[in-house]
Coordinates of C-alpha atoms in Angstrom, one line a residue:
M71 CA -4.5 0.1 14.2
L72 CA -5.1 3.2 16.4
P73 CA -7.1 3.6 19.7
L74 CA -10.5 5.1 18.8
A75 CA -12.0 7.6 21.1
K76 CA -15.5 7.5 22.3
E77 CA -16.7 10.6 20.6
D78 CA -15.2 9.2 17.3
T79 CA -17.3 6.1 17.1
I80 CA -20.0 5.1 14.7
A81 CA -23.4 4.4 16.4
D82 CA -24.0 1.2 14.4
M83 CA -20.5 -0.2 14.2
E84 CA -20.4 -4.1 14.2
Q85 CA -20.7 -5.2 17.9
S86 CA -18.9 -8.7 17.1
F87 CA -15.4 -7.0 17.1
D88 CA -13.4 -7.7 20.2
Y89 CA -11.5 -4.3 20.0
W90 CA -11.7 -1.5 17.3
Y91 CA -8.7 0.5 16.1
A92 CA -9.2 3.2 13.4
G93 CA -7.4 5.8 11.6
H94 CA -7.9 8.4 8.8
G95 CA -5.4 9.1 6.3
H96 CA -1.7 9.0 6.5
L97 CA -0.6 9.4 10.1
G98 CA 2.7 11.1 9.8
F99 CA 5.6 9.9 12.2
Y100 CA 4.1 11.9 15.0
P101 CA 0.4 10.9 15.2
K102 CA -0.3 12.8 18.2
D103 CA 0.3 16.3 16.3
N104 CA -2.6 15.7 14.1
H105 CA -5.0 13.0 15.4
R106 CA -7.1 13.5 18.6
I107 CA -7.5 9.7 19.0
F108 CA -3.9 9.6 19.9
N109 CA -4.1 12.2 22.8
D110 CA -3.9 9.4 25.5
A111 CA -1.0 7.2 24.1
I112 CA 2.0 7.2 26.2
A113 CA 4.4 7.1 23.2
F114 CA 4.9 9.8 20.4
T115 CA 6.0 8.1 17.5
Q116 CA 4.0 5.9 15.1
P117 CA 5.6 2.4 15.6
E118 CA 5.6 2.9 19.4
I119 CA 1.9 4.1 19.6
I120 CA 0.8 1.2 17.4
N121 CA 2.8 -1.1 19.8
E122 CA 0.8 0.1 22.5
G123 CA -2.3 -0.9 20.7
V124 CA -1.0 -4.4 20.0
D125 CA -0.1 -5.0 23.6
E126 CA -3.7 -3.5 24.7
F127 CA -5.4 -6.1 22.2
L128 CA -3.5 -9.1 23.1
D129 CA -3.0 -8.9 26.7
P130 CA -6.2 -8.3 28.8
N131 CA -3.9 -7.3 31.8
A132 CA -2.1 -4.7 29.9
R133 CA -2.7 -0.7 30.6
K134 CA -6.2 0.1 29.4
L135 CA -5.9 2.9 26.9
K136 CA -8.0 5.9 27.9
G137 CA -11.1 6.2 25.5
A138 CA -10.3 3.2 23.5
L139 CA -13.5 1.1 22.8
H140 CA -13.6 -2.3 24.0
F141 CA -16.7 -4.4 22.8
L142 CA -15.9 -7.6 24.6
E143 CA -14.3 -6.6 27.8
N144 CA -13.4 -10.2 28.7
R145 CA -12.5 -12.3 25.7
P146 CA -12.1 -15.9 26.5
A147 CA -8.7 -17.1 26.4
D148 CA -9.5 -19.6 23.7
K149 CA -11.5 -17.5 21.5
P150 CA -9.9 -17.1 17.9
F151 CA -8.8 -13.6 17.1
M152 CA -7.6 -11.5 13.9
L153 CA -5.4 -8.6 14.5
S154 CA -4.5 -6.1 11.9
I155 CA -1.3 -3.9 12.2
N156 CA -1.4 -1.0 9.6
F157 CA 1.7 1.3 9.0
N158 CA 1.9 4.0 6.5
L159 CA 5.5 3.7 7.4
P160 CA 8.1 3.7 5.6
H161 CA 5.9 5.5 3.0
G162 CA 7.1 9.2 2.5
A163 CA 4.0 10.6 4.3
G164 CA 5.5 9.2 7.5
T165 CA 9.2 9.3 6.9
R166 CA 9.4 13.1 5.4
S167 CA 8.1 14.3 9.1
I168 CA 10.7 12.6 11.2
K169 CA 12.2 15.7 12.9
L170 CA 15.0 14.0 15.0
K171 CA 13.1 15.3 18.2
E172 CA 15.1 15.0 21.4
D173 CA 12.6 12.5 22.8
D174 CA 12.9 10.4 19.9
D175 CA 14.2 6.8 20.2
A176 CA 17.9 6.5 19.2
I177 CA 16.7 4.3 16.0
Y178 CA 15.2 7.5 14.6
K179 CA 17.9 9.9 15.3
T180 CA 21.4 8.2 14.6
M181 CA 21.0 4.7 13.0
Y182 CA 22.4 4.1 9.6
R183 CA 23.8 7.6 9.4
N184 CA 27.3 6.4 9.5
L185 CA 26.8 4.3 6.3
D186 CA 27.8 5.3 2.9
L187 CA 24.6 4.2 1.0
S188 CA 24.9 3.7 -2.7
L189 CA 22.2 5.0 -5.1
P190 CA 19.7 2.7 -6.6
E191 CA 20.5 0.9 -9.8
N192 CA 19.4 3.0 -12.9
Y193 CA 19.2 6.1 -10.7
I194 CA 18.8 9.4 -12.6
A195 CA 18.8 12.8 -10.8
K196 CA 16.1 15.3 -12.2
A197 CA 18.8 17.5 -13.8
D198 CA 20.2 14.6 -15.6
I199 CA 17.0 13.4 -17.3
K200 CA 17.5 13.7 -21.1
T201 CA 14.5 11.4 -22.3
P202 CA 11.8 10.8 -19.8
K203 CA 10.7 7.2 -19.0
L204 CA 6.9 8.3 -20.4
P205 CA 5.9 11.0 -22.7
A206 CA 5.4 14.4 -21.1
D207 CA 1.7 14.7 -21.9
L208 CA 1.3 11.3 -20.1
L209 CA 3.1 11.5 -17.0
K210 CA 3.1 15.1 -16.2
T211 CA 5.7 15.4 -13.5
E212 CA 5.1 19.0 -12.5
D213 CA 1.9 17.8 -10.9
R214 CA 3.8 15.0 -8.7
Q215 CA 3.1 15.2 -5.0
E216 CA 5.6 17.5 -3.4
G217 CA 6.3 14.5 -0.9
Y218 CA 8.0 12.7 -3.4
N219 CA 10.4 15.3 -4.9
Y220 CA 13.1 13.9 -2.6
V221 CA 14.2 11.7 -5.5
D222 CA 15.3 14.6 -7.7
T223 CA 18.8 14.7 -5.9
A224 CA 21.3 12.0 -4.8
E225 CA 21.5 14.0 -1.3
G226 CA 17.5 14.2 -0.9
L227 CA 17.1 10.6 -1.7
K228 CA 20.1 9.1 0.6
E229 CA 18.7 11.3 3.5
R230 CA 15.0 9.6 2.9
Y231 CA 16.5 6.4 2.4
I232 CA 18.1 6.3 5.9
R233 CA 14.7 7.5 7.4
E234 CA 13.0 4.5 5.5
L235 CA 15.6 2.1 7.0
E236 CA 15.1 3.5 10.4
A237 CA 11.3 3.3 10.2
M238 CA 11.6 -0.3 9.1
T239 CA 13.9 -1.0 12.1
G240 CA 11.3 0.4 14.3
I241 CA 8.8 -1.7 12.6
D242 CA 10.9 -5.0 12.9
R243 CA 11.2 -4.2 16.6
L244 CA 7.5 -4.1 16.9
V245 CA 7.1 -7.6 15.2
G246 CA 9.9 -8.7 17.8
N247 CA 7.6 -7.4 20.4
L248 CA 4.6 -8.8 19.0
R249 CA 6.0 -12.3 18.8
K250 CA 7.2 -12.0 22.4
K251 CA 4.0 -10.9 23.5
L252 CA 2.4 -13.9 22.1
K253 CA 4.9 -16.2 23.5
D254 CA 4.2 -14.8 26.8
L255 CA 0.6 -15.4 26.4
K256 CA 1.1 -18.8 25.3
L257 CA -0.5 -17.9 22.0
D258 CA 2.7 -18.4 19.8
K259 CA 2.1 -21.9 18.9
N260 CA -1.3 -21.2 17.4
T261 CA -1.0 -18.0 15.8
I262 CA -0.3 -17.3 12.0
I263 CA 1.3 -14.1 11.0
V264 CA 1.3 -12.6 7.6
F265 CA 3.7 -9.7 6.7
T266 CA 3.3 -7.7 3.5
S267 CA 2.9 -4.3 1.8
D268 CA 0.4 -2.6 -0.2
H269 CA 2.9 -1.2 -2.9
G270 CA 6.5 -0.2 -3.6
L271 CA 7.9 3.2 -4.2
F272 CA 10.4 4.6 -6.7
G273 CA 13.6 5.9 -5.5
G274 CA 14.6 7.8 -8.8
Q275 CA 15.1 4.6 -11.0
Q276 CA 14.8 6.0 -14.5
G277 CA 14.1 9.4 -12.9
L278 CA 10.8 8.3 -11.5
G279 CA 9.4 9.3 -7.9
G280 CA 6.3 8.1 -6.0
K281 CA 4.2 5.0 -7.0
A282 CA 0.9 4.8 -9.0
L283 CA 2.5 3.0 -12.1
C284 CA 2.5 -0.4 -13.0
Y285 CA 6.4 -1.1 -13.1
E286 CA 7.9 -3.9 -10.9
Q287 CA 9.4 -1.4 -8.7
T288 CA 5.9 -0.5 -7.3
T289 CA 3.9 -3.7 -7.8
H290 CA 6.3 -6.5 -6.9
V291 CA 6.0 -6.5 -3.0
P292 CA 6.8 -9.2 -0.4
I293 CA 4.5 -11.3 1.5
I294 CA 5.9 -13.5 4.3
V295 CA 3.7 -16.2 6.1
F296 CA 4.7 -17.6 9.4
N297 CA 2.7 -20.6 10.4
P298 CA 4.0 -22.1 13.8
K299 CA 2.1 -25.6 13.1
A300 CA 3.9 -26.0 9.8
P301 CA 6.3 -29.1 9.7
K302 CA 10.0 -28.5 9.6
K303 CA 10.3 -29.2 5.9
Q304 CA 7.8 -26.5 5.0
K305 CA 9.7 -23.7 7.1
G306 CA 11.9 -21.2 5.2
L307 CA 10.3 -22.1 1.6
K308 CA 10.5 -19.6 -1.0
S309 CA 8.0 -19.2 -3.9
D310 CA 8.3 -17.0 -7.2
A311 CA 4.4 -17.9 -8.1
L312 CA 2.2 -15.0 -9.2
V313 CA -0.1 -13.9 -6.6
Q314 CA -2.2 -10.7 -5.7
T315 CA -3.0 -8.8 -2.8
I316 CA -6.8 -10.0 -3.1
D317 CA -5.4 -13.6 -2.5
I318 CA -4.6 -12.8 1.1
A319 CA -8.0 -12.8 2.6
P320 CA -9.4 -16.0 1.3
T321 CA -6.1 -17.7 2.1
M322 CA -6.2 -16.5 5.8
L323 CA -9.9 -17.9 6.0
A324 CA -8.8 -21.2 4.5
M325 CA -5.9 -21.6 6.9
A326 CA -8.3 -20.8 9.8
G327 CA -10.7 -23.5 8.5
V328 CA -13.3 -21.2 7.1
T329 CA -14.6 -21.4 3.4
P330 CA -14.0 -18.3 1.6
P331 CA -17.2 -16.7 0.1
S332 CA -17.9 -17.5 -3.4
T333 CA -17.9 -13.7 -4.2
F334 CA -14.2 -13.4 -3.4
Q335 CA -12.2 -12.8 -6.5
G336 CA -8.9 -13.8 -4.6
K337 CA -7.5 -17.3 -4.7
N338 CA -6.5 -19.4 -1.8
I339 CA -2.7 -19.6 -2.1
S340 CA -2.0 -21.8 1.1
S341 CA -0.8 -24.7 -1.3
L342 CA 2.2 -22.5 -2.3
I343 CA 2.8 -22.0 1.4
T344 CA 3.0 -25.6 2.1
G345 CA 5.5 -26.2 -0.9
S346 CA 3.4 -27.0 -3.8
T347 CA 4.9 -25.7 -7.2
T348 CA 1.5 -25.8 -9.0
E349 CA 0.7 -22.3 -10.2
V350 CA -2.3 -20.8 -8.7
R351 CA -2.5 -18.0 -11.3
N352 CA -1.1 -17.8 -15.0
Y353 CA -1.4 -14.0 -15.0
V354 CA -1.6 -11.2 -12.7
Y355 CA -3.5 -7.9 -13.4
T356 CA -2.5 -4.5 -11.9
E357 CA -3.9 -0.9 -12.5
N358 CA -3.9 2.6 -11.2
L359 CA -7.0 4.6 -11.4
W360 CA -6.3 6.9 -8.6
S361 CA -4.2 10.0 -7.9
T362 CA -4.5 11.0 -11.5
H363 CA -4.5 14.8 -10.6
F364 CA -1.1 14.2 -9.3
G365 CA 0.1 14.1 -13.0
N366 CA -0.3 10.1 -13.1
P367 CA -1.9 8.6 -16.2
R368 CA -4.5 5.7 -15.8
C369 CA -2.6 2.5 -16.7
E370 CA -3.4 -1.2 -16.5
A371 CA -1.0 -4.1 -16.8
I372 CA -1.1 -7.8 -17.4
Q373 CA 1.7 -10.1 -17.0
N374 CA 3.0 -13.5 -16.6
K375 CA 6.4 -14.6 -15.3
E376 CA 8.2 -13.7 -18.6
W377 CA 6.2 -11.0 -20.1
K378 CA 4.3 -7.6 -19.0
Y379 CA 1.9 -5.6 -21.2
I380 CA 1.0 -2.0 -20.0
R381 CA -1.4 0.3 -21.4
Y382 CA -2.0 3.9 -20.6
Y383 CA -4.9 6.3 -21.4
K384 CA -5.1 9.9 -22.0
N385 CA -4.3 12.0 -19.3
N386 CA -6.5 15.2 -19.4
N387 CA -7.0 15.4 -15.8
F388 CA -7.3 18.5 -13.9
S389 CA -4.1 19.2 -12.3
A390 CA -3.3 18.9 -8.6
S391 CA -1.1 22.1 -8.8
K392 CA -4.2 24.1 -10.0
E393 CA -6.4 22.5 -7.2
I394 CA -4.1 23.6 -4.7
K395 CA -3.9 27.2 -6.2
Y396 CA -7.4 27.7 -6.2
A397 CA -8.1 25.9 -2.8
K398 CA -5.5 28.7 -1.3
E399 CA -7.2 31.6 -3.2
I400 CA -10.9 30.4 -2.2
G401 CA -10.1 29.4 1.3
I402 CA -10.7 25.7 1.0
P403 CA -8.4 23.3 3.1
I404 CA -5.9 21.7 0.7
N405 CA -6.6 18.2 1.8
E406 CA -10.3 18.6 1.2
M407 CA -9.6 19.8 -2.3
L408 CA -7.4 17.0 -3.1
Y409 CA -9.0 14.2 -1.5
S410 CA -12.8 14.8 -1.2
M411 CA -15.0 12.7 -3.3
H412 CA -18.3 13.9 -4.6
D413 CA -20.8 12.9 -7.1
P414 CA -19.1 14.2 -10.1
Q415 CA -15.9 12.6 -9.1
V416 CA -17.8 9.4 -8.6
A417 CA -19.1 9.4 -12.2
I418 CA -15.5 10.0 -13.6
Y419 CA -14.2 7.2 -11.5
R420 CA -16.9 5.0 -12.6
D421 CA -16.0 6.0 -16.3
Y422 CA -12.3 5.2 -15.7
I423 CA -13.4 1.8 -14.6
E424 CA -15.9 1.1 -17.4
A425 CA -14.7 2.8 -20.6
P426 CA -11.7 0.4 -21.5
L427 CA -14.4 -2.4 -21.6
H428 CA -16.4 -0.3 -23.9
G429 CA -13.7 0.6 -26.4
E430 CA -11.4 3.3 -25.0
K431 CA -8.0 2.8 -26.6
P432 CA -4.7 3.3 -25.1
V433 CA -2.7 6.3 -26.2
Y434 CA 0.9 4.6 -25.1
E435 CA 1.8 1.0 -24.7
E436 CA 4.8 -0.9 -23.3
L437 CA 6.0 -4.4 -23.6
Y438 CA 8.7 -5.8 -21.3
N439 CA 10.7 -9.2 -21.4
L440 CA 10.8 -9.6 -17.5
K441 CA 13.4 -12.4 -17.9
N442 CA 15.8 -10.5 -20.0
D443 CA 14.8 -7.0 -18.7
P444 CA 13.9 -7.3 -15.0
N445 CA 14.2 -3.2 -14.7
E446 CA 11.8 -2.9 -17.6
L447 CA 14.3 -0.4 -19.6
S448 CA 13.5 -1.6 -23.2
N449 CA 10.0 -1.2 -24.5
L450 CA 9.3 -4.0 -27.2
A451 CA 5.6 -2.9 -28.0
N452 CA 6.6 -1.7 -31.4
N453 CA 9.1 -4.6 -32.0
P454 CA 7.5 -6.5 -35.1
Q455 CA 9.2 -9.8 -33.6
Q456 CA 6.9 -9.5 -30.4
S457 CA 3.8 -8.8 -32.2
E458 CA 2.2 -12.3 -31.4
V459 CA 3.3 -12.0 -27.7
L460 CA 1.5 -8.4 -27.5
A461 CA -1.5 -9.8 -29.1
N462 CA -1.9 -12.7 -26.6
L463 CA -1.4 -10.6 -23.7
K464 CA -4.1 -7.8 -25.1
K465 CA -6.4 -10.9 -25.1
Q466 CA -5.6 -12.0 -21.7
W467 CA -5.9 -8.4 -20.5
K468 CA -9.6 -8.5 -21.8
V469 CA -10.2 -11.5 -19.9
E470 CA -8.6 -10.2 -16.8
I471 CA -10.2 -6.7 -16.8
T472 CA -13.8 -8.2 -17.5
N473 CA -13.2 -10.6 -14.4
A474 CA -12.1 -7.8 -12.1
R475 CA -14.8 -5.5 -12.8
G476 CA -17.2 -8.3 -11.9
T477 CA -20.9 -8.5 -12.7
G478 CA -22.7 -7.0 -9.3
K479 CA -24.3 -3.7 -8.9
A480 CA -21.9 -0.8 -8.3
E481 CA -21.7 0.7 -4.8
V482 CA -20.5 4.1 -3.9
Y483 CA -17.9 4.5 -1.0
R484 CA -16.9 8.1 -0.3
Y485 CA -13.2 9.0 0.9
T486 CA -13.9 12.6 2.2
N487 CA -12.5 14.9 4.7
D488 CA -15.7 16.7 5.1
L489 CA -16.1 15.6 8.6
Y490 CA -13.0 17.2 9.9
P491 CA -13.3 20.9 8.9
D492 CA -10.4 21.7 11.4
G493 CA -7.9 19.4 9.7
K494 CA -7.4 17.5 12.9
H495 CA -9.1 14.4 13.5

């Protein structure tokens, strides 16, 4: 959620928005260094700049950010609003750029540095890996994004973990400021807050770094819902129900008294928030179809509360290390080479989506008992005693992937850096 300068606006942008914040790509810890739209912010670090935007949106009497676009200058006090606040912190793209600058808040310079932090369970340094978690021709670690190489050594991992804790503390402070602002504006009794994350991150567990795999370390993320109108008996409830991120939108609409569109694939999980123990989903489906040129294989997974089945497809992608090499030789900006999407890539991605439905076979499979083996250490896919479990999960995989692909006409949305030839936007 970033202040959008006038020269960066889109002419036909939806005019019903009260206020529009936008950003492109991973911000880094110091957004002003790479994004013109932050030039007029008072703060320098990501959490504090975004905090400025939160104040600006909620409080009509707050300082008006120069160049920020207001569609409705005088929003009625009783007009409902939806505010989305998105960080890429504590993601590696943000935490690796922390420089301990003199002007940084003390949080980002000294906090947690006096602690003796332990390594994650099942951590394996790169030099100590004897049997890789996945076959070398499937997970090509030499093409892993350099920003995740900190997991290779205990020292590098501990330094990054400290930075992640610092970043999370900054975000926690913003949440506190947000709640105080809501209270000051007398909006706290009628505003629902949802806090979640898009993915987890490996910290060297089983020798792995990054994300883009279907293991619990990356797919099992928290979701916290605060409803000030909930009765006391519903406060502090916890649930281990299976839900997906696509369930958030229909749930928020339902809690606001709006019927979710029938085209939504997500489910309304508000019953879980009020204490129901009836399962909304029996299975959840996850996949990685992106970042394959960074050495990651395409993979899909289906799981219930006890079992998880993961299937991998042949990794014959052109490697990122070669793309970077040729970008330097030819003179193409590296980010443009890595992230721009053109018609051939659209066709390839479409094939990634469709091929499994049309008979593409997996080249490697995994089966884990999540109750007995929550860290997913023992692959039971080739265990004859679990053949029936595996067969049932494969059938359910076909059901879930068919539903996920839908029946509508395919749309093409390109993610590209073509509009920013100077690399700064």
